[in-house]
Short mmCIF file of C-alpha atoms and ligand atoms in Angstrom, two decimals:
data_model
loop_
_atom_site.label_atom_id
_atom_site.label_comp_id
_atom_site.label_asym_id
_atom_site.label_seq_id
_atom_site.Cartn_x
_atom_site.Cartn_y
_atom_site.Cartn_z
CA UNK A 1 -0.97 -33.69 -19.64
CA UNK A 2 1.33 -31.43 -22.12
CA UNK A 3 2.97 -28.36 -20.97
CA UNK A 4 3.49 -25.17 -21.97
CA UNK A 5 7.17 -23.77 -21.00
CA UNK A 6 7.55 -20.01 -20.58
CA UNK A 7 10.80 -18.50 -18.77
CA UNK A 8 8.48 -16.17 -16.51
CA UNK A 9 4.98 -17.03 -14.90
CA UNK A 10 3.42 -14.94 -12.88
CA UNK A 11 0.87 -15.62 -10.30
CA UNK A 12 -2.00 -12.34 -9.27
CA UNK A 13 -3.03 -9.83 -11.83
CA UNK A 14 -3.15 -7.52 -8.93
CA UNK A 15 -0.61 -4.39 -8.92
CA UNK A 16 2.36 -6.27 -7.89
CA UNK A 17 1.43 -8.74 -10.85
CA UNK A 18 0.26 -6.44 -13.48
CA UNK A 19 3.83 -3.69 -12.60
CA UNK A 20 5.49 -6.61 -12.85
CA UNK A 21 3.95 -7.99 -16.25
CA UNK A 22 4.45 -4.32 -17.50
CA UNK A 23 8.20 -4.05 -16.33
CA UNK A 24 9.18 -6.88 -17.93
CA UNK A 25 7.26 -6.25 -21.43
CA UNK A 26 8.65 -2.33 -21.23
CA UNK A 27 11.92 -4.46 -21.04
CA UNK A 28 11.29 -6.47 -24.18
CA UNK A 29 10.16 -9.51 -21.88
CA UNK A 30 7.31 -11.72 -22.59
CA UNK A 31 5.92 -13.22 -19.67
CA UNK A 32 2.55 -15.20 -18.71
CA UNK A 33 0.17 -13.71 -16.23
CA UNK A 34 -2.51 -15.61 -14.57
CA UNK A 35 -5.42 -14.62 -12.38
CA UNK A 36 -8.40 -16.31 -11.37
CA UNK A 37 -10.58 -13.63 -11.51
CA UNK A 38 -12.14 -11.40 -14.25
CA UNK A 39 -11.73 -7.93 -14.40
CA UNK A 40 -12.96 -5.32 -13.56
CA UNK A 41 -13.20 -6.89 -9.54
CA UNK A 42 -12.85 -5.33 -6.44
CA UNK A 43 -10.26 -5.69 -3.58
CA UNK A 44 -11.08 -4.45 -0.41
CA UNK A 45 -8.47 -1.51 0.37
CA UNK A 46 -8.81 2.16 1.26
CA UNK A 47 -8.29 3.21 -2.50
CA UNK A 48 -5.74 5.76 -1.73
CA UNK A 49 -2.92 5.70 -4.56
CA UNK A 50 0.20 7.52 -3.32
CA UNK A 51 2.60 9.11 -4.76
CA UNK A 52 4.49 6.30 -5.69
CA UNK A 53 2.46 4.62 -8.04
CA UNK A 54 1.88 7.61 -10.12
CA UNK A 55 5.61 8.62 -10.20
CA UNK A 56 6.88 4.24 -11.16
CA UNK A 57 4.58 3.95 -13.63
CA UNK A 58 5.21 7.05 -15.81
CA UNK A 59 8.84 5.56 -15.97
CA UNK A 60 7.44 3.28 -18.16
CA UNK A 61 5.42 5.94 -20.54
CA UNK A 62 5.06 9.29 -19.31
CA UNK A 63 1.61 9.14 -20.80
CA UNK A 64 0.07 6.75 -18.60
CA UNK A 65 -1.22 8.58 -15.99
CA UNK A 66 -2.82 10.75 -18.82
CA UNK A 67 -5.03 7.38 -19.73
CA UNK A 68 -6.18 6.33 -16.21
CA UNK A 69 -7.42 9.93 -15.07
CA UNK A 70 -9.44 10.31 -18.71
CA UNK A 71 -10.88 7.24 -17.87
CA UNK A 72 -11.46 6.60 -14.47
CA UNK A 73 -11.86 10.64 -13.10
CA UNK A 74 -9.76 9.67 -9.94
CA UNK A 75 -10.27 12.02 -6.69
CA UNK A 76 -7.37 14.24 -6.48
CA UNK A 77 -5.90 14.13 -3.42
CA UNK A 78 -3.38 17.15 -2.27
CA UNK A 79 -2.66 15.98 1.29
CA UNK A 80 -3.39 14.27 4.70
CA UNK A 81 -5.67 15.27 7.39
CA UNK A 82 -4.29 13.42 11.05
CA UNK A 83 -6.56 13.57 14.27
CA UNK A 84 -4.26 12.36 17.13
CA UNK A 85 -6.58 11.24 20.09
CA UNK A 86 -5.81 14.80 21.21
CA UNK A 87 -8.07 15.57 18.24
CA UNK A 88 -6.11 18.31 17.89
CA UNK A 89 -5.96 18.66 13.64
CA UNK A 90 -3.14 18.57 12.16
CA UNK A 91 -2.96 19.17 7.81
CA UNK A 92 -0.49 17.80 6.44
CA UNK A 93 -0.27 19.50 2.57
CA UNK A 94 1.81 16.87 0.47
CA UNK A 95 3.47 19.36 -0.98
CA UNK A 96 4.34 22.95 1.23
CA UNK A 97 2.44 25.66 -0.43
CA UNK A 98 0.96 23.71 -3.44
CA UNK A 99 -1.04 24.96 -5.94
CA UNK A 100 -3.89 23.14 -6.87
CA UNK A 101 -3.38 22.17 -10.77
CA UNK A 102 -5.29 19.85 -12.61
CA UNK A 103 -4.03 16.66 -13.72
CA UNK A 104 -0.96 17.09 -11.63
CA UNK A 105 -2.00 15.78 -8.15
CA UNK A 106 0.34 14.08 -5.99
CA UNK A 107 -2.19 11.22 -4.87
CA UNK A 108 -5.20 10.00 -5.54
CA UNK A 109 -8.47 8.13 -4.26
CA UNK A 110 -9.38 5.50 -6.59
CA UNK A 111 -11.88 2.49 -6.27
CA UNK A 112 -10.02 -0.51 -6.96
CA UNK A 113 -12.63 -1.79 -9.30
CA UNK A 114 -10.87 0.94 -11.33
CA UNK A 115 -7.34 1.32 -10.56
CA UNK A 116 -7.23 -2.56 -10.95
CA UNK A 117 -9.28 -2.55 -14.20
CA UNK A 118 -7.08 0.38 -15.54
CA UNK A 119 -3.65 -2.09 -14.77
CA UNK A 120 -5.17 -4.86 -16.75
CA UNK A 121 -5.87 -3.03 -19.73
CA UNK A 122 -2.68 -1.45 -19.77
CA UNK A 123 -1.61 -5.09 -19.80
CA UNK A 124 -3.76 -5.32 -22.63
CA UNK A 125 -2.28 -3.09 -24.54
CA UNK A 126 1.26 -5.03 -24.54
CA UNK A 127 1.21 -7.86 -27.05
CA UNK A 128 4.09 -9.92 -24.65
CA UNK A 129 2.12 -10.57 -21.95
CA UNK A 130 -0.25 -13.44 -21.76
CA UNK A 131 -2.99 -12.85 -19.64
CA UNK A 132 -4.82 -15.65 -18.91
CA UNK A 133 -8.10 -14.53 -16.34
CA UNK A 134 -10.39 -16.99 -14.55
CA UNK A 135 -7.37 -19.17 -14.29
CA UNK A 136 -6.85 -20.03 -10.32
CA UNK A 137 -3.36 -21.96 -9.54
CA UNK A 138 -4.01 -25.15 -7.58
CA UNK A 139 -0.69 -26.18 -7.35
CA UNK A 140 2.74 -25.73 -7.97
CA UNK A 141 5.80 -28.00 -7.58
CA UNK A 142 9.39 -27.65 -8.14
CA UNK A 143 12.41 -29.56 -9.68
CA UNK A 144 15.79 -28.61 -10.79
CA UNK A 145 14.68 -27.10 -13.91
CA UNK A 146 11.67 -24.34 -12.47
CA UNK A 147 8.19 -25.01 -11.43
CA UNK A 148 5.24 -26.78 -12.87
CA UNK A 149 1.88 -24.77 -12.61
CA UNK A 150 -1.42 -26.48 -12.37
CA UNK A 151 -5.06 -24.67 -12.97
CA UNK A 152 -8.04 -25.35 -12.19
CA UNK A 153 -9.13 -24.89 -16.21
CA UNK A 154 -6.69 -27.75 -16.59
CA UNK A 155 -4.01 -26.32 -18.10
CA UNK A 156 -0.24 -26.77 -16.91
CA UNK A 157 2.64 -24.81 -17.10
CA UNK A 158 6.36 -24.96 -16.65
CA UNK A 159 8.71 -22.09 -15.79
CA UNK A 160 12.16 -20.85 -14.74
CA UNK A 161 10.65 -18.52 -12.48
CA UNK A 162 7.54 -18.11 -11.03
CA UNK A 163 6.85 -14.54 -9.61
CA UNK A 164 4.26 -14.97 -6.88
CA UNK A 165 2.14 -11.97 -6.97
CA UNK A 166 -1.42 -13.37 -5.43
CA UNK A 167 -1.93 -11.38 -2.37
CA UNK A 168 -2.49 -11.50 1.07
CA UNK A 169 -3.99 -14.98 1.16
CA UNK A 170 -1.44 -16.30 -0.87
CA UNK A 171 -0.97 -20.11 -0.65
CA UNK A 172 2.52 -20.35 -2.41
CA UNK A 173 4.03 -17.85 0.15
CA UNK A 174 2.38 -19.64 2.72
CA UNK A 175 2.82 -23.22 1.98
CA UNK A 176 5.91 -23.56 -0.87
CA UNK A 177 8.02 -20.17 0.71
CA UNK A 178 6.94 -21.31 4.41
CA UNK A 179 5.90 -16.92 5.05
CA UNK A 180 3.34 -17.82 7.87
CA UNK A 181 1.12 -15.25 9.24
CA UNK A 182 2.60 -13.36 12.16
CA UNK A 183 -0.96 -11.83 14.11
CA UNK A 184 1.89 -8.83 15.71
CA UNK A 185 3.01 -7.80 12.07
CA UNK A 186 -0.66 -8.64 10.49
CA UNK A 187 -3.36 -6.42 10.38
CA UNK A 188 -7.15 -6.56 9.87
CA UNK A 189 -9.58 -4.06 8.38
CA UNK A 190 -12.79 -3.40 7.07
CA UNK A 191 -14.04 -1.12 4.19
CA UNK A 192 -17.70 0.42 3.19
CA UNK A 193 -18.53 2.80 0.50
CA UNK A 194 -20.89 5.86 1.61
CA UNK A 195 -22.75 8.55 -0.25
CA UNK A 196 -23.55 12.02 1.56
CA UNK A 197 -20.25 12.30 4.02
CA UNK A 198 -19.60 15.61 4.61
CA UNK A 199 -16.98 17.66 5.68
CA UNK A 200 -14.17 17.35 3.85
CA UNK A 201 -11.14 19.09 3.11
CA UNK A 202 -11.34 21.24 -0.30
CA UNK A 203 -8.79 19.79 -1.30
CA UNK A 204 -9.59 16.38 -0.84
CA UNK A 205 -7.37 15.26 1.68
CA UNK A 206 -7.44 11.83 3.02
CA UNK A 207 -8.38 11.47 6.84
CA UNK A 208 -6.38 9.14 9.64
CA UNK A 209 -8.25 9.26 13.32
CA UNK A 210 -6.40 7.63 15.28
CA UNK A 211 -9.18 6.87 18.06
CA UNK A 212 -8.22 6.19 21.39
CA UNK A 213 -10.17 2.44 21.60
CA UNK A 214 -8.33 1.36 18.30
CA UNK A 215 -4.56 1.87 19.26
CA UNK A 216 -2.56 0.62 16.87
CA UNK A 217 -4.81 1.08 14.20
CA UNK A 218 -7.35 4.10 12.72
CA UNK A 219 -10.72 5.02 11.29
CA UNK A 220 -9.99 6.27 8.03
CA UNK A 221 -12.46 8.22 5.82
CA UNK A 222 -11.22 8.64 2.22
CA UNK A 223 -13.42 11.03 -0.57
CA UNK A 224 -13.83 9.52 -3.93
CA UNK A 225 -15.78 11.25 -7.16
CA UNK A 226 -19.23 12.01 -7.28
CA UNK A 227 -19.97 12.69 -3.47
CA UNK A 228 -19.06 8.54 -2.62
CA UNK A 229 -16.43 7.90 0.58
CA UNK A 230 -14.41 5.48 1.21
CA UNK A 231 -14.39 4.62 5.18
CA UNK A 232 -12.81 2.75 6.87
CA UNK A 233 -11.18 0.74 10.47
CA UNK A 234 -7.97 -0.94 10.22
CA UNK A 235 -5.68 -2.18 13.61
CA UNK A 236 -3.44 -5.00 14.72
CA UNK A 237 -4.56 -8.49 14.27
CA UNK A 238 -3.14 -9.52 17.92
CA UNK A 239 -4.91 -6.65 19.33
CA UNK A 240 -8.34 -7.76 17.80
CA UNK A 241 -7.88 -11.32 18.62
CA UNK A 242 -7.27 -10.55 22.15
CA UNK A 243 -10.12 -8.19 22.73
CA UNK A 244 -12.50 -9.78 20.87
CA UNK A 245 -13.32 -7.20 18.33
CA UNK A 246 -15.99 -7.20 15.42
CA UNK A 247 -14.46 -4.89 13.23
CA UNK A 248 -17.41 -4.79 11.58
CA UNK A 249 -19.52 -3.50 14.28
CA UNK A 250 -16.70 -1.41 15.85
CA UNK A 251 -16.72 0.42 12.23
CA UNK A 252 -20.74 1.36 12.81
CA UNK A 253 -20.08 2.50 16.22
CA UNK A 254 -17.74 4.94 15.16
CA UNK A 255 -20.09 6.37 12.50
CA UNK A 256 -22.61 6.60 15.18
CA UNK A 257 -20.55 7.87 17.66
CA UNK A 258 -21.15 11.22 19.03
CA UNK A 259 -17.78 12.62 17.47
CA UNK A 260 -18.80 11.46 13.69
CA UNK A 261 -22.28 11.97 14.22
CA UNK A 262 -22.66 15.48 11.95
CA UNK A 263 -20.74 14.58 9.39
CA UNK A 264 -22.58 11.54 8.42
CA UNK A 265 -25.86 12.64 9.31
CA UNK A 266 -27.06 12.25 5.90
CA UNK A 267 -24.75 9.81 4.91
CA UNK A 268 -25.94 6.38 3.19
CA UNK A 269 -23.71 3.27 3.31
CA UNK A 270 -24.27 2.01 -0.59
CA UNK A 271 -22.73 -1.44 0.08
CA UNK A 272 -21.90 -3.77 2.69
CA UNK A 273 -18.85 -3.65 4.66
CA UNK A 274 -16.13 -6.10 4.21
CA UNK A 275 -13.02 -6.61 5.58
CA UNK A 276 -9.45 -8.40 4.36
CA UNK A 277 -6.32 -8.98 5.85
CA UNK A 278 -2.87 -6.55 5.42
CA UNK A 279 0.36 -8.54 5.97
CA UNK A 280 2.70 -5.97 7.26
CA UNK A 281 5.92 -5.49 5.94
CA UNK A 282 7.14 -4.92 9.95
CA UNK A 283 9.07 -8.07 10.00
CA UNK A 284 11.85 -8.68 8.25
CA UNK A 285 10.87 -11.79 5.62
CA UNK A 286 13.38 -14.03 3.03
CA UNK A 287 11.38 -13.25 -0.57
CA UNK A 288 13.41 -15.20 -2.87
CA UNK A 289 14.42 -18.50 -2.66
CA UNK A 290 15.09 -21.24 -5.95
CA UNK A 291 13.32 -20.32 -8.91
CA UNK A 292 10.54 -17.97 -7.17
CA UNK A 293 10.00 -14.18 -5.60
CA UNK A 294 7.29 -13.13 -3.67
CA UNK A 295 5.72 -9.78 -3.87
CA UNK A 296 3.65 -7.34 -3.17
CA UNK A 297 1.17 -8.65 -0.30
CA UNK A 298 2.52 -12.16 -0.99
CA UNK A 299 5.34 -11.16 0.02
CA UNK A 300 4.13 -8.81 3.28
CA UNK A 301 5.34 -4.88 2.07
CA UNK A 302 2.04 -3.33 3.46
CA UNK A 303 3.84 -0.35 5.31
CA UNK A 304 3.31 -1.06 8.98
CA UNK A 305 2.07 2.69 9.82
CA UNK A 306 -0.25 4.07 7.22
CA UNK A 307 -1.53 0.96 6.21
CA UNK A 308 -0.31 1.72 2.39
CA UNK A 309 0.19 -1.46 0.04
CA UNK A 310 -0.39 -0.72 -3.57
CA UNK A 311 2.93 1.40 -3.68
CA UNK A 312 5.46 -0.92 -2.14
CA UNK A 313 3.07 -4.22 -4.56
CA UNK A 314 3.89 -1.82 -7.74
CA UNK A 315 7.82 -1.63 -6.49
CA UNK A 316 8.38 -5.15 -5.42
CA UNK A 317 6.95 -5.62 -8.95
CA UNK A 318 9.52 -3.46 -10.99
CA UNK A 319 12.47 -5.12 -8.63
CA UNK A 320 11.02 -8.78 -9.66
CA UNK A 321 11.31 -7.63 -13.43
CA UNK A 322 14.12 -5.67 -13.36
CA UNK A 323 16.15 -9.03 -11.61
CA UNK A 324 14.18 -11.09 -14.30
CA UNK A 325 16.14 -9.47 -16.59
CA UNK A 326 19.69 -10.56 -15.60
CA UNK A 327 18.42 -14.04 -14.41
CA UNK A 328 17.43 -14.70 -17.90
CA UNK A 329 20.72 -12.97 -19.53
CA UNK A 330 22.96 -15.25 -17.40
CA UNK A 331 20.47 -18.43 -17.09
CA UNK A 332 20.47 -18.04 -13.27
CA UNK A 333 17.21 -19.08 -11.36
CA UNK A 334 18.98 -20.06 -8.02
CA UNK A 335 18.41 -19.11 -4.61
CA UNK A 336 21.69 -17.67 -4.44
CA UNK A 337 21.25 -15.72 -7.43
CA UNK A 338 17.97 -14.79 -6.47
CA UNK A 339 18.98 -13.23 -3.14
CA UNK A 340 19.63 -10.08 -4.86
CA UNK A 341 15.98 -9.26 -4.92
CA UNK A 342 16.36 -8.83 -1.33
CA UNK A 343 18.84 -7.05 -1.21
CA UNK A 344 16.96 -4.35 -3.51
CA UNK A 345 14.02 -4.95 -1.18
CA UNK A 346 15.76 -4.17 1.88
CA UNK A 347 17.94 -1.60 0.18
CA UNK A 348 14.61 0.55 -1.16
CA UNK A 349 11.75 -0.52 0.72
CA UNK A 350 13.23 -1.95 4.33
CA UNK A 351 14.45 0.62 5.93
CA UNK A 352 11.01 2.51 5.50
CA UNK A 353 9.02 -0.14 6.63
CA UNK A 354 11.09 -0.38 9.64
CA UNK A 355 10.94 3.31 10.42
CA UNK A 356 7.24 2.92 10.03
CA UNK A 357 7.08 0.28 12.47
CA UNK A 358 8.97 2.61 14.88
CA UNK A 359 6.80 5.42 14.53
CA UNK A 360 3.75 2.95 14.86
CA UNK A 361 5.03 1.43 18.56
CA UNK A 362 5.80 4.97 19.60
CA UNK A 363 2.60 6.05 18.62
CA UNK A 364 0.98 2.97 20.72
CA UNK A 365 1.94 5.66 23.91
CA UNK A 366 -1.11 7.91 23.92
CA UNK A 367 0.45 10.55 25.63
CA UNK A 368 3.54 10.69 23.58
CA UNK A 369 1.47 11.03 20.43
CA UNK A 370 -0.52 13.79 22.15
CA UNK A 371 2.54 15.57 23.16
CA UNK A 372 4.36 15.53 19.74
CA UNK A 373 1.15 16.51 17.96
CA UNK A 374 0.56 19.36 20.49
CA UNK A 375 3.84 20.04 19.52
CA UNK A 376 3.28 20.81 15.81
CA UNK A 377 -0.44 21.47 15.91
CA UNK A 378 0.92 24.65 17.80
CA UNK A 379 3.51 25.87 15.03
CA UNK A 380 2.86 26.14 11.65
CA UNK A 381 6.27 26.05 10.45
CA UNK A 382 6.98 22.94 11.87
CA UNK A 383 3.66 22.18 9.93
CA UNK A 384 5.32 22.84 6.96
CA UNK A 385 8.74 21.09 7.96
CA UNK A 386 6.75 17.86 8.87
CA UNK A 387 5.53 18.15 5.10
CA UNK A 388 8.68 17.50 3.59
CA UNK A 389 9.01 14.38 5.24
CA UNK A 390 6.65 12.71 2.27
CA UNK A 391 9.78 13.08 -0.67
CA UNK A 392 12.74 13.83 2.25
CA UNK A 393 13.76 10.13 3.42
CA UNK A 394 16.44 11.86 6.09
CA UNK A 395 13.86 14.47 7.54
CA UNK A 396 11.42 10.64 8.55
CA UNK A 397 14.92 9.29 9.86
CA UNK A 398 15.01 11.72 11.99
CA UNK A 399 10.93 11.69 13.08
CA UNK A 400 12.13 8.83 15.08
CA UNK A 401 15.12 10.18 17.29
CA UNK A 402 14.27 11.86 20.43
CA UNK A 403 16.45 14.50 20.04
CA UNK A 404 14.55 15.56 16.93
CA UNK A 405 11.68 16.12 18.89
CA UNK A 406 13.71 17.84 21.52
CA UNK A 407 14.79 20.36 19.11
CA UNK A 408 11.18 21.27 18.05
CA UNK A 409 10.19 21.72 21.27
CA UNK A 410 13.02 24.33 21.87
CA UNK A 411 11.81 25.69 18.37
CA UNK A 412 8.04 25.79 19.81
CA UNK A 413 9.78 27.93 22.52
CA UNK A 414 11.41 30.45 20.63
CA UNK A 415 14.53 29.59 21.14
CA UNK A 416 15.73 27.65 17.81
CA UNK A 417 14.06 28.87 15.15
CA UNK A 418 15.73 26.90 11.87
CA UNK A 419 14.99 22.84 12.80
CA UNK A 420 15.22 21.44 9.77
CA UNK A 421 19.67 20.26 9.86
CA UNK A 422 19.68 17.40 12.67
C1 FAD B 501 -9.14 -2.80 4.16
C2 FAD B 501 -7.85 -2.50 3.46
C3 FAD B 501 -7.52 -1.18 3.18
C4 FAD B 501 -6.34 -0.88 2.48
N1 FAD B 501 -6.11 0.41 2.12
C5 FAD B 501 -5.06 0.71 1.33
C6 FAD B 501 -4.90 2.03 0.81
O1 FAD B 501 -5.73 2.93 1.01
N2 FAD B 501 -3.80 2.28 0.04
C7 FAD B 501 -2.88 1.31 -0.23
O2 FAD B 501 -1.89 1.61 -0.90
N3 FAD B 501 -3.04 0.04 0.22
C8 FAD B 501 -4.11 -0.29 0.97
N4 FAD B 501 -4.32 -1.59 1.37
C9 FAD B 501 -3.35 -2.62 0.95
C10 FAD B 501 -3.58 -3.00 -0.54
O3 FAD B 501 -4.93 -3.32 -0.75
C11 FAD B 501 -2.67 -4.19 -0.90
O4 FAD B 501 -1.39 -3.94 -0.41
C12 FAD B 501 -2.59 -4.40 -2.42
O5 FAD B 501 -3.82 -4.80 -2.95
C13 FAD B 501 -1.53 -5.46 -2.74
O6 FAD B 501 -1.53 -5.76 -4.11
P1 FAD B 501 -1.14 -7.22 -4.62
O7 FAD B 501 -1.10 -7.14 -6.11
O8 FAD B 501 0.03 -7.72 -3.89
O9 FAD B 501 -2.36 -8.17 -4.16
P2 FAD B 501 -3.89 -8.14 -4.59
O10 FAD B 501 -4.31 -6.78 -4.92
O11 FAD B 501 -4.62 -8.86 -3.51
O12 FAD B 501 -3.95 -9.00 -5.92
C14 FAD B 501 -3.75 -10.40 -5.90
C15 FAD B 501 -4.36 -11.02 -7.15
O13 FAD B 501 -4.03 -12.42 -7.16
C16 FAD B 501 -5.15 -13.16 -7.62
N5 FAD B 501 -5.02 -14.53 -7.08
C17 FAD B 501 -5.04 -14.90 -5.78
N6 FAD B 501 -4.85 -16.24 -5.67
C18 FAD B 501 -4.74 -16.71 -6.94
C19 FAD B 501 -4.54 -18.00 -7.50
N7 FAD B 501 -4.43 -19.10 -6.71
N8 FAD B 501 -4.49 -18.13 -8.83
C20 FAD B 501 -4.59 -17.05 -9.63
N9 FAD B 501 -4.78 -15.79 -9.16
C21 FAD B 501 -4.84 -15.63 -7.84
C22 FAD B 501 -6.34 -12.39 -7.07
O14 FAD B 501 -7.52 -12.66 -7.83
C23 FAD B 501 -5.86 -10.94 -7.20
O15 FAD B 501 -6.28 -10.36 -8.42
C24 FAD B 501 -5.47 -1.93 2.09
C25 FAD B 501 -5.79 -3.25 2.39
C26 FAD B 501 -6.96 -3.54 3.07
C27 FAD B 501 -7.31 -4.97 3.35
#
């Protein structure tokens, strides 16, 4: 069978594989990028966009953002809503003492039928990438040279380096990059799409419960457009292997449950619920090796705390590229040349996921949770200190010391009033 060569293949059409098409061709760099389904389809996820998407991809036209809210009408979202199993409520603004202007929301809730839909066109619209949909990769084998790709529409290609962008369930990170699933730094949750929830913030904010029975894990309950929520249970895969859980059911008990009971009391569920996996970014992983980088989900970045994937998929992406870039000006495709992708991985995304994964085994200590939230449920200033922690990477550093906490319990007592220099 004949070949087609091209320097950069790229596996998923998901976020990691469509920022990473779009990197490239906002770099001058053509690339190929195949996916084996058509679009628009849906991924199960929670549909919340943070801020990080929005603020990468208007580095590569300012305008972009612009296209996907006139299109799609995304739910604006202007914060988080977090009920401890204290239940006491804690709001946390994403900005402190936002205004609420249009078109200029820090996050938003968007199906994935859409957000995903809305990457591929923008692919579209660049005349260097080859998108090539209902084109599934069998196989893939390596020489010196790259990798040959194989389809299952028969085609074959050959490459200096194949980006692996295909998800969770990714067979090249499994079987060519040997990433096996880890259950303790693997999750698995479940999503279903209602009509009629009510109660929500006015401002849209998404909602964590972290519910005693589903430590470490939460119920989530999203708002998207026209009245429709997205809701949902995510928590450890150990921890649901060794209780036996049905996610599934677990998910309806909760919307029965005596605590949920009001606010979906008129509530329909408009499509079955389905579930997926989230490899967590909680262990430290190799993502490069000869002639190949893993990202997004394929390469485990779901943050280990919030559950949040699309942002760290859409980074991993722009690192790929941007490396792409100077393996192709100095013909390198080696492992050792390659490395440097992790050391941009570890260098912007590591040390987050690992405080993540800190705050999500302290939180595994009910009473410790209940304490710190008591904490800050009781002060409003530390309210607005805690909201800083979204853009201030220190003030989350120090969310995890002891002493931090020590300090805002003093404040909570009168006695030290400023908090914010650790
Ligand atoms: C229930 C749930 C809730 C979540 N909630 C959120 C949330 O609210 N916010 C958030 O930020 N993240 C959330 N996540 C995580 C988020 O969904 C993922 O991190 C994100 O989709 C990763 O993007 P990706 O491009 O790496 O992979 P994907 O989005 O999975 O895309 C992979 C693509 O590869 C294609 N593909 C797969 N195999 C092949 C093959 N052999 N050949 C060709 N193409 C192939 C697939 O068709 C797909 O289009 C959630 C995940 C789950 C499961």
């Amino acid at each position: 069978m004949a070949s087609t060569f091209t320097p950069i293949l790229i596996i998923g059409a998901g976020p990691a594989g469509a920022a990473t098409a779009l990197r490239l061709s906002y770099l001058g760099i053509p690339s190929v990028l195949l996916d084996k389904a058509t679009f628009p389809r849906d991924k199960v996820c929670g549909d919340a966009i943070s801020g990080k998407v929005p603020t990468l991809l208007n580095r590569l036209d300012p305008a972009i953002m612009d296209r996907f809210r006139q299109r799609f009408t995304p739910a604006d979202v202007w914060g988080i809503r977090f009920y401890p199993p204290s239940k006491k409520l804690i709001e946390l603004p994403f900005k402190v003492g936002y205004r609420r202007v249009p078109d200029e929301a820090p996050g938003y809730v968007s199906k994935r039928i859409d957000f995903d839909t809305f990457l591929i066109e923008e692919v579209r619209r660049r005349d260097d990438i080859d998108l090539r949909l209902r084109t599934e990769v069998l196989a893939t084998d390596r020489d010196e040279t790259g990798y040959t790709v194989r389809t299952k529409t028969g085609e074959e290609w050959t490459c200096s380096l194949l980006i692996d962008a295909s998800g969770a369930h990714s067979k090249f990170s499994r079987g060519e990059a040997g990433q096996q699933i880890d259950k303790n730094h693997y999750a698995a949750a479940v999503r279903g799409y209602f009509r009629g929830v009510t109660g929500f913030h006015p401002d849209n904010f998404i909602e964590l419960h972290f519910l005693d029975d589903y430590n470490p894990g939460y119920f989530w309950i999203f708002p998207l457009p026209n009245g429709e929520a997205n809701v949902g249970l995510g928590m450890r895969s150990d921890i649901v292997k060794k209780r036996g859980l049905n996610l599934r059911k677990e998910m309806d008990k909760i919307v029965a449950s005596e605590a949920f009971r009001e606010r979906f009391r008129d509530a329909v569920q408009i499509d079955p619920t389905v579930g997926y996996g989230l490899p967590l970014g909680s262990k430290d992983r190799t993502l490069s090796g000869d002639h190949y980088l893993l990202t997004g989900d394929a390469g485990h970045l779901i943050d280990p705390l919030t559950g949040e994937g699309i942002g760290n998929a859409t980074y991993s992406g722009f690192i790929a590229a941007e490396l792409a870039e100077q393996c192709l000006r100095e013909n390198r495709f080696d492992a050792a040349f390659l490395a440097a992708y992790d050391v941009r991985i570890e260098r912007v995304l590591r040390t987050e996921l690992r405080l993540s994964y800190r705050l999500q085994q302290i939180m595994q200590h009910k009473w410790i949770t209940n304490f710190l939230t008591g904490i800050v449920a009781a002060n409003p200033k530390l309210v607005e200190l805690l909201c800083r922690m979204y853009t201030d990477f220190e003030l989350r550093k120090q969310l995890v010391r002891p002493g931090f906490w020590w300090k805002l319990f003093r404040a909570k007592s009168g006695k030290l009033p400023a908090v914010a220099e650790d």
